[in-house]
PDB file of C-alpha atoms in Angstrom:
ATOM      1  CA  MET A   2      24.023   9.530  26.677  1.00 84.00           C
ATOM      2  CA  GLY A   3      25.015   9.466  23.058  1.00 93.00           C
ATOM      3  CA  LEU A   4      22.449   9.980  20.303  1.00 96.00           C
ATOM      4  CA  TYR A   5      22.792   6.419  19.030  1.00 95.00           C
ATOM      5  CA  ASP A   6      23.469   4.637  22.388  1.00 95.00           C
ATOM      6  CA  LYS A   7      19.990   3.214  22.400  1.00 95.00           C
ATOM      7  CA  TYR A   8      21.003   1.138  19.189  1.00 95.00           C
ATOM      8  CA  ALA A   9      24.235  -0.180  20.901  1.00 95.00           C
ATOM      9  CA  ARG A  10      23.076  -3.857  20.810  1.00 95.00           C
ATOM     10  CA  LEU A  11      21.780  -3.476  17.235  1.00 93.00           C
ATOM     11  CA  ALA A  12      25.178  -1.813  16.286  1.00 92.00           C
ATOM     12  CA  GLY A  13      27.051  -4.724  17.740  1.00 93.00           C
ATOM     13  CA  GLU A  14      25.044  -7.202  15.766  1.00 92.00           C
ATOM     14  CA  ARG A  15      25.698  -5.228  12.553  1.00 90.00           C
ATOM     15  CA  LEU A  16      29.434  -5.159  13.242  1.00 91.00           C
ATOM     16  CA  GLN A  17      29.308  -8.969  13.668  1.00 91.00           C
ATOM     17  CA  PHE A  18      27.730  -9.449  10.333  1.00 89.00           C
ATOM     18  CA  SER A  19      29.976  -7.044   8.682  1.00 88.00           C
ATOM     19  CA  ASP A  20      33.109  -8.585  10.091  1.00 86.00           C
ATOM     20  CA  ASN A  21      32.014 -11.855   8.472  1.00 86.00           C
ATOM     21  CA  GLY A  22      31.388 -10.117   5.235  1.00 82.00           C
ATOM     22  CA  LEU A  23      27.665 -10.158   5.448  1.00 83.00           C
ATOM     23  CA  THR A  24      25.345  -7.194   4.950  1.00 83.00           C
ATOM     24  CA  PRO A  25      21.722  -8.412   5.370  1.00 78.00           C
ATOM     25  CA  PHE A  26      20.170  -5.097   4.511  1.00 82.00           C
ATOM     26  CA  GLY A  27      22.823  -3.785   2.215  1.00 81.00           C
ATOM     27  CA  THR A  28      22.964  -6.385  -0.639  1.00 86.00           C
ATOM     28  CA  CYS A  29      24.124  -4.600  -3.827  1.00 90.00           C
ATOM     29  CA  ILE A  30      22.378  -5.856  -6.942  1.00 94.00           C
ATOM     30  CA  ASP A  31      24.953  -4.730  -9.672  1.00 96.00           C
ATOM     31  CA  GLU A  32      22.820  -5.237 -12.585  1.00 97.00           C
ATOM     32  CA  VAL A  33      19.253  -6.233 -13.380  1.00 97.00           C
ATOM     33  CA  TYR A  34      18.605  -8.149 -16.453  1.00 97.00           C
ATOM     34  CA  SER A  35      14.836  -8.786 -16.359  1.00 96.00           C
ATOM     35  CA  ALA A  36      11.838  -9.049 -13.933  1.00 95.00           C
ATOM     36  CA  THR A  37      13.319 -12.279 -12.499  1.00 95.00           C
ATOM     37  CA  GLU A  38      17.135 -12.246 -12.950  1.00 97.00           C
ATOM     38  CA  GLY A  39      20.045  -9.971 -11.956  1.00 97.00           C
ATOM     39  CA  ARG A  40      23.801 -10.029 -11.180  1.00 97.00           C
ATOM     40  CA  ILE A  41      25.437  -9.764  -7.773  1.00 94.00           C
ATOM     41  CA  GLY A  42      29.290  -9.681  -8.153  1.00 93.00           C
ATOM     42  CA  ASN A  43      30.071 -12.236 -10.677  1.00 96.00           C
ATOM     43  CA  LYS A  44      27.071 -14.433 -10.073  1.00 96.00           C
ATOM     44  CA  LYS A  45      23.786 -14.358 -12.056  1.00 98.00           C
ATOM     45  CA  VAL A  46      20.972 -14.563  -9.416  1.00 97.00           C
ATOM     46  CA  ILE A  47      17.179 -15.034  -9.398  1.00 96.00           C
ATOM     47  CA  LEU A  48      15.520 -12.011  -7.842  1.00 94.00           C
ATOM     48  CA  ALA A  49      13.370 -14.020  -5.417  1.00 90.00           C
ATOM     49  CA  GLY A  50      13.088 -11.120  -2.979  1.00 87.00           C
ATOM     50  CA  THR A  51      10.990  -8.806  -4.999  1.00 91.00           C
ATOM     51  CA  ASN A  52       7.292  -8.153  -5.096  1.00 95.00           C
ATOM     52  CA  ASN A  53       7.162  -7.865  -8.835  1.00 96.00           C
ATOM     53  CA  TYR A  54       4.017 -10.278  -8.988  1.00 96.00           C
ATOM     54  CA  LEU A  55       3.087  -9.728 -12.505  1.00 96.00           C
ATOM     55  CA  GLY A  56       6.596  -9.163 -13.972  1.00 96.00           C
ATOM     56  CA  LEU A  57       5.891  -5.784 -15.356  1.00 97.00           C
ATOM     57  CA  THR A  58       9.116  -3.896 -14.543  1.00 97.00           C
ATOM     58  CA  PHE A  59      10.511  -4.460 -18.012  1.00 97.00           C
ATOM     59  CA  ASN A  60       7.096  -4.327 -19.828  1.00 97.00           C
ATOM     60  CA  HIS A  61       7.717  -2.497 -23.153  1.00 97.00           C
ATOM     61  CA  ASP A  62       4.700  -0.366 -23.132  1.00 97.00           C
ATOM     62  CA  ALA A  63       5.350   0.882 -19.424  1.00 98.00           C
ATOM     63  CA  ILE A  64       8.960   1.703 -20.350  1.00 98.00           C
ATOM     64  CA  SER A  65       8.026   3.628 -23.420  1.00 98.00           C
ATOM     65  CA  GLU A  66       5.284   5.615 -21.808  1.00 98.00           C
ATOM     66  CA  GLY A  67       7.522   6.416 -18.688  1.00 98.00           C
ATOM     67  CA  GLN A  68      10.278   7.644 -21.110  1.00 98.00           C
ATOM     68  CA  ALA A  69       7.834   9.801 -22.955  1.00 99.00           C
ATOM     69  CA  ALA A  70       6.537  11.371 -19.800  1.00 98.00           C
ATOM     70  CA  LEU A  71      10.070  11.864 -18.655  1.00 98.00           C
ATOM     71  CA  ALA A  72      10.976  13.793 -21.783  1.00 98.00           C
ATOM     72  CA  ALA A  73       7.816  15.805 -21.924  1.00 98.00           C
ATOM     73  CA  GLN A  74       7.182  16.747 -18.196  1.00 97.00           C
ATOM     74  CA  GLY A  75      10.705  16.405 -16.710  1.00 98.00           C
ATOM     75  CA  THR A  76      12.073  14.386 -13.845  1.00 98.00           C
ATOM     76  CA  GLY A  77       9.934  15.410 -10.978  1.00 97.00           C
ATOM     77  CA  THR A  78       7.147  17.768  -9.720  1.00 97.00           C
ATOM     78  CA  THR A  79       9.334  19.288  -6.986  1.00 96.00           C
ATOM     79  CA  GLY A  80       6.481  20.063  -4.772  1.00 97.00           C
ATOM     80  CA  SER A  81       3.179  18.799  -3.219  1.00 96.00           C
ATOM     81  CA  ARG A  82      -0.095  18.974  -5.128  1.00 96.00           C
ATOM     82  CA  MET A  83      -1.553  21.423  -2.645  1.00 93.00           C
ATOM     83  CA  ALA A  84       1.497  23.787  -3.144  1.00 93.00           C
ATOM     84  CA  ASN A  85       2.092  23.644  -6.861  1.00 92.00           C
ATOM     85  CA  GLY A  86      -0.910  21.897  -8.333  1.00 96.00           C
ATOM     86  CA  SER A  87      -1.783  18.509  -9.802  1.00 97.00           C
ATOM     87  CA  TYR A  88      -0.443  17.514 -13.218  1.00 97.00           C
ATOM     88  CA  ALA A  89      -3.174  16.226 -15.536  1.00 98.00           C
ATOM     89  CA  PRO A  90      -1.827  12.680 -15.390  1.00 98.00           C
ATOM     90  CA  HIS A  91      -2.198  12.702 -11.626  1.00 98.00           C
ATOM     91  CA  LEU A  92      -5.882  13.400 -12.016  1.00 98.00           C
ATOM     92  CA  ALA A  93      -6.195  10.971 -14.794  1.00 98.00           C
ATOM     93  CA  LEU A  94      -4.642   8.209 -12.629  1.00 98.00           C
ATOM     94  CA  GLU A  95      -7.102   8.864  -9.834  1.00 98.00           C
ATOM     95  CA  LYS A  96     -10.083   8.716 -12.210  1.00 98.00           C
ATOM     96  CA  GLU A  97      -8.804   5.400 -13.710  1.00 98.00           C
ATOM     97  CA  ILE A  98      -8.067   3.860 -10.197  1.00 98.00           C
ATOM     98  CA  ALA A  99     -11.507   4.899  -9.008  1.00 98.00           C
ATOM     99  CA  GLU A 100     -13.141   3.459 -12.098  1.00 97.00           C
ATOM    100  CA  PHE A 101     -11.112   0.133 -11.754  1.00 97.00           C
ATOM    101  CA  PHE A 102     -12.385  -0.324  -8.184  1.00 98.00           C
ATOM    102  CA  ASN A 103     -15.939   0.975  -8.894  1.00 97.00           C
ATOM    103  CA  ARG A 104     -15.587   3.681  -6.342  1.00 98.00           C
ATOM    104  CA  PRO A 105     -16.458   7.469  -6.510  1.00 98.00           C
ATOM    105  CA  THR A 106     -13.176   8.725  -5.179  1.00 98.00           C
ATOM    106  CA  ALA A 107      -9.420   7.809  -5.419  1.00 99.00           C
ATOM    107  CA  ILE A 108      -6.416   9.727  -3.945  1.00 99.00           C
ATOM    108  CA  VAL A 109      -2.971   8.955  -5.152  1.00 99.00           C
ATOM    109  CA  PHE A 110      -0.025   9.192  -2.760  1.00 98.00           C
ATOM    110  CA  SER A 111       3.671   9.246  -3.362  1.00 98.00           C
ATOM    111  CA  THR A 112       4.318   5.759  -1.770  1.00 97.00           C
ATOM    112  CA  GLY A 113       2.247   2.844  -0.429  1.00 97.00           C
ATOM    113  CA  TYR A 114       3.588   3.645   3.077  1.00 97.00           C
ATOM    114  CA  THR A 115       2.485   7.204   2.657  1.00 98.00           C
ATOM    115  CA  ALA A 116      -1.023   6.066   1.577  1.00 98.00           C
ATOM    116  CA  ASN A 117      -1.564   4.111   4.800  1.00 98.00           C
ATOM    117  CA  LEU A 118       0.105   6.999   6.811  1.00 98.00           C
ATOM    118  CA  GLY A 119      -1.998   9.742   5.129  1.00 98.00           C
ATOM    119  CA  VAL A 120      -5.358   7.911   5.366  1.00 98.00           C
ATOM    120  CA  ILE A 121      -5.162   6.275   8.694  1.00 98.00           C
ATOM    121  CA  SER A 122      -3.528   9.061  10.585  1.00 97.00           C
ATOM    122  CA  ALA A 123      -6.206  11.485   9.443  1.00 97.00           C
ATOM    123  CA  LEU A 124      -9.074   9.163  10.459  1.00 98.00           C
ATOM    124  CA  ALA A 125      -7.685   7.571  13.492  1.00 96.00           C
ATOM    125  CA  ASP A 126      -7.232  10.743  15.855  1.00 94.00           C
ATOM    126  CA  HIS A 127      -7.172  10.750  19.613  1.00 94.00           C
ATOM    127  CA  ASN A 128     -10.903  10.279  19.601  1.00 94.00           C
ATOM    128  CA  ALA A 129     -10.924   7.032  17.647  1.00 96.00           C
ATOM    129  CA  VAL A 130     -10.335   3.466  18.632  1.00 98.00           C
ATOM    130  CA  VAL A 131      -8.653   1.134  16.066  1.00 98.00           C
ATOM    131  CA  LEU A 132      -8.708  -2.600  16.043  1.00 98.00           C
ATOM    132  CA  LEU A 133      -5.940  -4.047  13.966  1.00 97.00           C
ATOM    133  CA  ASP A 134      -4.488  -7.304  13.236  1.00 98.00           C
ATOM    134  CA  ALA A 135      -1.309  -8.077  15.331  1.00 97.00           C
ATOM    135  CA  ASP A 136       0.622  -8.728  12.152  1.00 97.00           C
ATOM    136  CA  SER A 137      -0.226  -5.435  10.547  1.00 97.00           C
ATOM    137  CA  HIS A 138       2.445  -3.657   8.491  1.00 96.00           C
ATOM    138  CA  ALA A 139       4.661  -1.112  10.152  1.00 96.00           C
ATOM    139  CA  SER A 140       2.884   1.722   8.078  1.00 97.00           C
ATOM    140  CA  ILE A 141      -0.330   0.775   9.751  1.00 97.00           C
ATOM    141  CA  TYR A 142       1.002   0.993  13.123  1.00 96.00           C
ATOM    142  CA  ASP A 143       2.877   4.170  12.507  1.00 97.00           C
ATOM    143  CA  ALA A 144      -0.309   5.698  11.115  1.00 97.00           C
ATOM    144  CA  CYS A 145      -2.328   4.855  14.204  1.00 96.00           C
ATOM    145  CA  SER A 146       0.469   6.217  16.494  1.00 95.00           C
ATOM    146  CA  LEU A 147       0.770   9.437  14.390  1.00 94.00           C
ATOM    147  CA  GLY A 148      -3.012  10.100  14.614  1.00 94.00           C
ATOM    148  CA  GLY A 149      -2.922   9.288  18.337  1.00 95.00           C
ATOM    149  CA  ALA A 150      -5.829   6.680  18.197  1.00 96.00           C
ATOM    150  CA  GLU A 151      -6.456   4.105  20.834  1.00 97.00           C
ATOM    151  CA  ILE A 152      -4.976   0.864  19.555  1.00 97.00           C
ATOM    152  CA  ILE A 153      -6.434  -2.566  20.361  1.00 98.00           C
ATOM    153  CA  ARG A 154      -4.619  -5.430  18.758  1.00 98.00           C
ATOM    154  CA  PHE A 155      -6.442  -8.814  17.949  1.00 98.00           C
ATOM    155  CA  ARG A 156      -4.656 -12.020  17.266  1.00 98.00           C
ATOM    156  CA  HIS A 157      -3.384 -12.563  13.683  1.00 98.00           C
ATOM    157  CA  ASN A 158      -6.291 -13.709  11.485  1.00 98.00           C
ATOM    158  CA  ASP A 159      -8.439 -14.602  14.496  1.00 98.00           C
ATOM    159  CA  ALA A 160     -11.985 -13.176  13.878  1.00 98.00           C
ATOM    160  CA  LYS A 161     -13.287 -14.586  17.046  1.00 98.00           C
ATOM    161  CA  ASP A 162     -10.774 -12.502  18.978  1.00 98.00           C
ATOM    162  CA  LEU A 163     -11.749  -9.496  16.939  1.00 98.00           C
ATOM    163  CA  GLU A 164     -15.345 -10.111  17.811  1.00 98.00           C
ATOM    164  CA  ARG A 165     -14.516 -10.422  21.593  1.00 98.00           C
ATOM    165  CA  ARG A 166     -12.673  -7.206  21.558  1.00 98.00           C
ATOM    166  CA  MET A 167     -15.430  -5.556  19.684  1.00 98.00           C
ATOM    167  CA  VAL A 168     -18.213  -6.684  22.102  1.00 98.00           C
ATOM    168  CA  ARG A 169     -16.116  -5.323  24.975  1.00 98.00           C
ATOM    169  CA  LEU A 170     -16.245  -1.880  23.420  1.00 97.00           C
ATOM    170  CA  GLY A 171     -19.987  -1.835  23.767  1.00 96.00           C
ATOM    171  CA  GLU A 172     -21.478   1.123  21.904  1.00 96.00           C
ATOM    172  CA  ARG A 173     -18.028   2.396  20.933  1.00 96.00           C
ATOM    173  CA  ALA A 174     -17.724  -0.557  18.537  1.00 97.00           C
ATOM    174  CA  LYS A 175     -20.038   1.242  16.184  1.00 97.00           C
ATOM    175  CA  GLU A 176     -17.605   3.974  15.601  1.00 97.00           C
ATOM    176  CA  ALA A 177     -14.401   1.758  15.768  1.00 98.00           C
ATOM    177  CA  ILE A 178     -12.037   1.366  12.805  1.00 98.00           C
ATOM    178  CA  ILE A 179     -11.086  -2.061  11.782  1.00 99.00           C
ATOM    179  CA  ILE A 180      -7.912  -2.437   9.713  1.00 98.00           C
ATOM    180  CA  VAL A 181      -6.716  -5.704   8.079  1.00 98.00           C
ATOM    181  CA  GLU A 182      -4.582  -6.650   5.084  1.00 98.00           C
ATOM    182  CA  GLY A 183      -5.751  -8.685   2.060  1.00 98.00           C
ATOM    183  CA  ILE A 184      -2.452 -10.621   1.916  1.00 98.00           C
ATOM    184  CA  TYR A 185       0.002 -10.451   4.834  1.00 97.00           C
ATOM    185  CA  SER A 186       3.565  -9.787   3.605  1.00 88.00           C
ATOM    186  CA  MET A 187       5.372 -11.859   6.024  1.00 85.00           C
ATOM    187  CA  LEU A 188       3.588 -15.193   5.832  1.00 89.00           C
ATOM    188  CA  GLY A 189       1.593 -14.662   2.653  1.00 93.00           C
ATOM    189  CA  ASP A 190      -1.652 -15.657   4.307  1.00 97.00           C
ATOM    190  CA  VAL A 191      -4.932 -13.968   3.638  1.00 98.00           C
ATOM    191  CA  ALA A 192      -7.331 -12.279   6.079  1.00 98.00           C
ATOM    192  CA  PRO A 193     -10.561 -14.037   7.078  1.00 98.00           C
ATOM    193  CA  LEU A 194     -12.397 -11.101   5.379  1.00 99.00           C
ATOM    194  CA  ALA A 195     -15.882 -12.726   5.129  1.00 98.00           C
ATOM    195  CA  GLU A 196     -15.856 -13.411   8.768  1.00 99.00           C
ATOM    196  CA  ILE A 197     -14.624  -9.948   9.670  1.00 99.00           C
ATOM    197  CA  VAL A 198     -17.398  -8.261   7.495  1.00 99.00           C
ATOM    198  CA  ASP A 199     -19.971 -10.465   9.269  1.00 98.00           C
ATOM    199  CA  ILE A 200     -18.787  -9.035  12.607  1.00 98.00           C
ATOM    200  CA  LYS A 201     -18.872  -5.516  11.151  1.00 98.00           C
ATOM    201  CA  ARG A 202     -22.404  -6.035   9.932  1.00 98.00           C
ATOM    202  CA  ARG A 203     -23.584  -7.151  13.398  1.00 98.00           C
ATOM    203  CA  LEU A 204     -21.542  -4.812  15.636  1.00 98.00           C
ATOM    204  CA  GLY A 205     -20.910  -1.814  13.506  1.00 97.00           C
ATOM    205  CA  GLY A 206     -17.583  -0.008  12.777  1.00 98.00           C
ATOM    206  CA  TYR A 207     -15.689   0.992   9.624  1.00 99.00           C
ATOM    207  CA  LEU A 208     -13.367  -1.361   7.643  1.00 99.00           C
ATOM    208  CA  ILE A 209     -10.202  -0.447   6.021  1.00 99.00           C
ATOM    209  CA  VAL A 210      -8.452  -3.054   3.970  1.00 99.00           C
ATOM    210  CA  ASP A 211      -4.827  -2.714   2.870  1.00 98.00           C
ATOM    211  CA  GLU A 212      -4.766  -4.619  -0.610  1.00 98.00           C
ATOM    212  CA  ALA A 213      -1.065  -3.809  -1.248  1.00 98.00           C
ATOM    213  CA  HIS A 214      -0.134  -7.457  -1.794  1.00 98.00           C
ATOM    214  CA  SER A 215      -3.420  -8.740  -3.098  1.00 98.00           C
ATOM    215  CA  PHE A 216      -4.076  -5.849  -5.749  1.00 98.00           C
ATOM    216  CA  GLY A 217      -3.456  -7.343  -9.136  1.00 97.00           C
ATOM    217  CA  VAL A 218      -3.280 -10.825  -7.688  1.00 96.00           C
ATOM    218  CA  LEU A 219      -6.567 -11.797  -6.117  1.00 97.00           C
ATOM    219  CA  GLY A 220     -10.174 -11.366  -7.488  1.00 97.00           C
ATOM    220  CA  ALA A 221     -11.612 -11.794 -10.906  1.00 95.00           C
ATOM    221  CA  THR A 222     -10.426  -8.534 -12.145  1.00 96.00           C
ATOM    222  CA  GLY A 223      -7.457  -8.067  -9.770  1.00 96.00           C
ATOM    223  CA  ARG A 224      -9.110  -5.876  -7.189  1.00 97.00           C
ATOM    224  CA  GLY A 225      -7.884  -7.876  -4.351  1.00 98.00           C
ATOM    225  CA  LEU A 226      -9.236 -10.062  -1.530  1.00 98.00           C
ATOM    226  CA  ALA A 227     -12.582  -7.964  -1.167  1.00 99.00           C
ATOM    227  CA  GLU A 228     -13.385  -8.739  -4.695  1.00 98.00           C
ATOM    228  CA  ALA A 229     -12.349 -12.364  -4.332  1.00 98.00           C
ATOM    229  CA  VAL A 230     -14.687 -13.103  -1.405  1.00 98.00           C
ATOM    230  CA  GLY A 231     -17.545 -10.827  -2.715  1.00 98.00           C
ATOM    231  CA  VAL A 232     -17.576  -8.141   0.036  1.00 98.00           C
ATOM    232  CA  GLU A 233     -16.448  -4.965  -1.719  1.00 98.00           C
ATOM    233  CA  ASP A 234     -19.627  -3.146  -0.665  1.00 98.00           C
ATOM    234  CA  ASP A 235     -18.749  -3.671   3.097  1.00 98.00           C
ATOM    235  CA  VAL A 236     -15.153  -2.288   2.877  1.00 99.00           C
ATOM    236  CA  ASP A 237     -15.193   1.545   3.582  1.00 99.00           C
ATOM    237  CA  ILE A 238     -11.678   2.230   2.174  1.00 99.00           C
ATOM    238  CA  ILE A 239      -9.182   0.176   0.237  1.00 99.00           C
ATOM    239  CA  VAL A 240      -5.622   1.154   0.387  1.00 99.00           C
ATOM    240  CA  GLY A 241      -3.035  -0.156  -1.992  1.00 98.00           C
ATOM    241  CA  THR A 242       0.401   0.444  -3.615  1.00 98.00           C
ATOM    242  CA  PHE A 243       1.916   0.710  -7.111  1.00 98.00           C
ATOM    243  CA  SER A 244       5.224  -0.749  -6.145  1.00 97.00           C
ATOM    244  CA  LYS A 245       4.230  -4.506  -6.251  1.00 97.00           C
ATOM    245  CA  SER A 246       1.887  -5.725  -9.095  1.00 97.00           C
ATOM    246  CA  LEU A 247       2.048  -2.535 -11.067  1.00 98.00           C
ATOM    247  CA  ALA A 248       5.877  -2.369 -10.849  1.00 97.00           C
ATOM    248  CA  SER A 249       6.418   1.343 -10.145  1.00 98.00           C
ATOM    249  CA  ILE A 250       6.217   3.392  -7.074  1.00 97.00           C
ATOM    250  CA  GLY A 251       3.398   5.270  -5.222  1.00 98.00           C
ATOM    251  CA  GLY A 252       0.134   4.470  -3.384  1.00 98.00           C
ATOM    252  CA  PHE A 253      -3.532   5.062  -3.422  1.00 99.00           C
ATOM    253  CA  ALA A 254      -6.769   4.865  -1.526  1.00 99.00           C
ATOM    254  CA  VAL A 255     -10.313   4.403  -2.857  1.00 99.00           C
ATOM    255  CA  GLY A 256     -13.517   5.134  -1.046  1.00 98.00           C
ATOM    256  CA  SER A 257     -16.777   7.198  -0.987  1.00 98.00           C
ATOM    257  CA  GLU A 258     -16.994  10.750  -2.220  1.00 98.00           C
ATOM    258  CA  ALA A 259     -16.718  11.873   1.413  1.00 98.00           C
ATOM    259  CA  MET A 260     -13.094  10.720   1.412  1.00 98.00           C
ATOM    260  CA  GLU A 261     -12.261  13.606  -0.688  1.00 98.00           C
ATOM    261  CA  VAL A 262     -11.907  15.701   2.439  1.00 98.00           C
ATOM    262  CA  LEU A 263      -8.714  13.846   3.361  1.00 97.00           C
ATOM    263  CA  ARG A 264      -6.962  16.064   0.669  1.00 97.00           C
ATOM    264  CA  TYR A 265      -7.476  18.853   3.082  1.00 96.00           C
ATOM    265  CA  GLY A 266      -6.836  16.858   6.466  1.00 95.00           C
ATOM    266  CA  SER A 267      -4.102  14.361   5.649  1.00 97.00           C
ATOM    267  CA  ARG A 268      -0.734  16.053   6.457  1.00 96.00           C
ATOM    268  CA  PRO A 269       1.442  13.197   4.669  1.00 96.00           C
ATOM    269  CA  TYR A 270      -0.613  14.097   1.592  1.00 97.00           C
ATOM    270  CA  ILE A 271      -0.501  17.790   1.929  1.00 97.00           C
ATOM    271  CA  PHE A 272       3.193  18.022   2.657  1.00 97.00           C
ATOM    272  CA  THR A 273       4.787  15.511   0.381  1.00 96.00           C
ATOM    273  CA  ALA A 274       6.038  15.917  -3.045  1.00 97.00           C
ATOM    274  CA  SER A 275       3.740  14.487  -5.625  1.00 97.00           C
ATOM    275  CA  PRO A 276       4.683  11.409  -7.713  1.00 97.00           C
ATOM    276  CA  SER A 277       6.974  12.046 -10.756  1.00 98.00           C
ATOM    277  CA  PRO A 278       5.454  12.118 -14.209  1.00 98.00           C
ATOM    278  CA  SER A 279       7.311   9.002 -15.417  1.00 98.00           C
ATOM    279  CA  CYS A 280       6.121   7.000 -12.280  1.00 98.00           C
ATOM    280  CA  ILE A 281       2.572   8.071 -13.024  1.00 98.00           C
ATOM    281  CA  ALA A 282       2.906   7.173 -16.645  1.00 99.00           C
ATOM    282  CA  THR A 283       4.220   3.651 -15.951  1.00 98.00           C
ATOM    283  CA  VAL A 284       1.499   2.971 -13.353  1.00 98.00           C
ATOM    284  CA  ARG A 285      -1.307   4.037 -15.718  1.00 98.00           C
ATOM    285  CA  SER A 286       0.288   1.723 -18.387  1.00 98.00           C
ATOM    286  CA  SER A 287       0.587  -1.282 -16.193  1.00 98.00           C
ATOM    287  CA  LEU A 288      -3.036  -0.602 -14.768  1.00 98.00           C
ATOM    288  CA  ARG A 289      -4.267  -1.025 -18.321  1.00 97.00           C
ATOM    289  CA  LYS A 290      -2.800  -4.571 -18.303  1.00 94.00           C
ATOM    290  CA  LEU A 291      -5.254  -5.513 -15.621  1.00 92.00           C
ATOM    291  CA  LEU A 292      -8.374  -4.433 -17.523  1.00 87.00           C
ATOM    292  CA  PRO A 293     -10.609  -7.216 -18.901  1.00 74.00           C
ATOM    293  CA  HIS A 294      -9.783  -6.541 -22.522  1.00 55.00           C
ATOM    294  CA  ASN A 295      -6.042  -6.783 -21.865  1.00 52.00           C
ATOM    295  CA  GLN A 296      -4.877  -9.554 -19.687  1.00 48.00           C
ATOM    296  CA  SER A 297      -1.269  -9.739 -20.987  1.00 44.00           C
ATOM    297  CA  CYS A 298       1.519  -9.245 -18.492  1.00 42.00           C
ATOM    298  CA  GLY A 299       5.346  -9.290 -18.699  1.00 43.00           C
ATOM    299  CA  LYS A 300       7.580  -8.119 -21.526  1.00 40.00           C
ATOM    300  CA  SER A 301       5.113  -7.752 -24.376  1.00 39.00           C
TER     301      SER A 301
END
């Protein structure tokens, strides 16, 4: 059996697309003009497939601060924070993210995917049981698999189904980890978070909310769905990304002071090169746009 034989059907479909001049996952954007417009070939197009929710990719302040960091600190860190230390801006960003979410601790990761992978895989080990929404992002599924947890799926956005499965766990429900997303990327619908929190209050467990698509979008200050429905105190860990509303790259998790131990137990955090200085600078600049005294977005 060949190395790629298991993908034979997929390879055939790819060739069919290619023979018809189509590349569904290989569209080349020849030029980007702004947060919303670009060029493919000779055609000017609207960039409708992005997650650039606040239009900050061409924000003047973010670009200037990113360029300054690039010139001052170089193109990359070339190593993990455990191996070659944290740059001062890494620590500054973590402090700012923690303060923004009113949490004691924040950990910054190199990507949003790595944030989920790093946090969940470290907590959802072979002794853990995880209840997750059936429509959860691939990074959440991969994290649970990497950690070796028992995975129980409940129907998408069905709080009653979650409750039934929690009840079946009996006493184990008190230690179960519930994982949902603020806004689901495929359909754009929101989790019934108030109902899920009610279940957690009655039956126990820990709650992780991935606010990747809701950070900067929902809530009075942009902290996401948990803020919007008034249940932030009931969420144990919030995970998010910098590659959507904040228009850069990277991820984060915020939680209690006890979460600091994950710096020593999360392999994706320990063994991944830290975010580049320019990325950190643009994130910090964009984050300031969410603060109450500065609500401006876009190219200003």
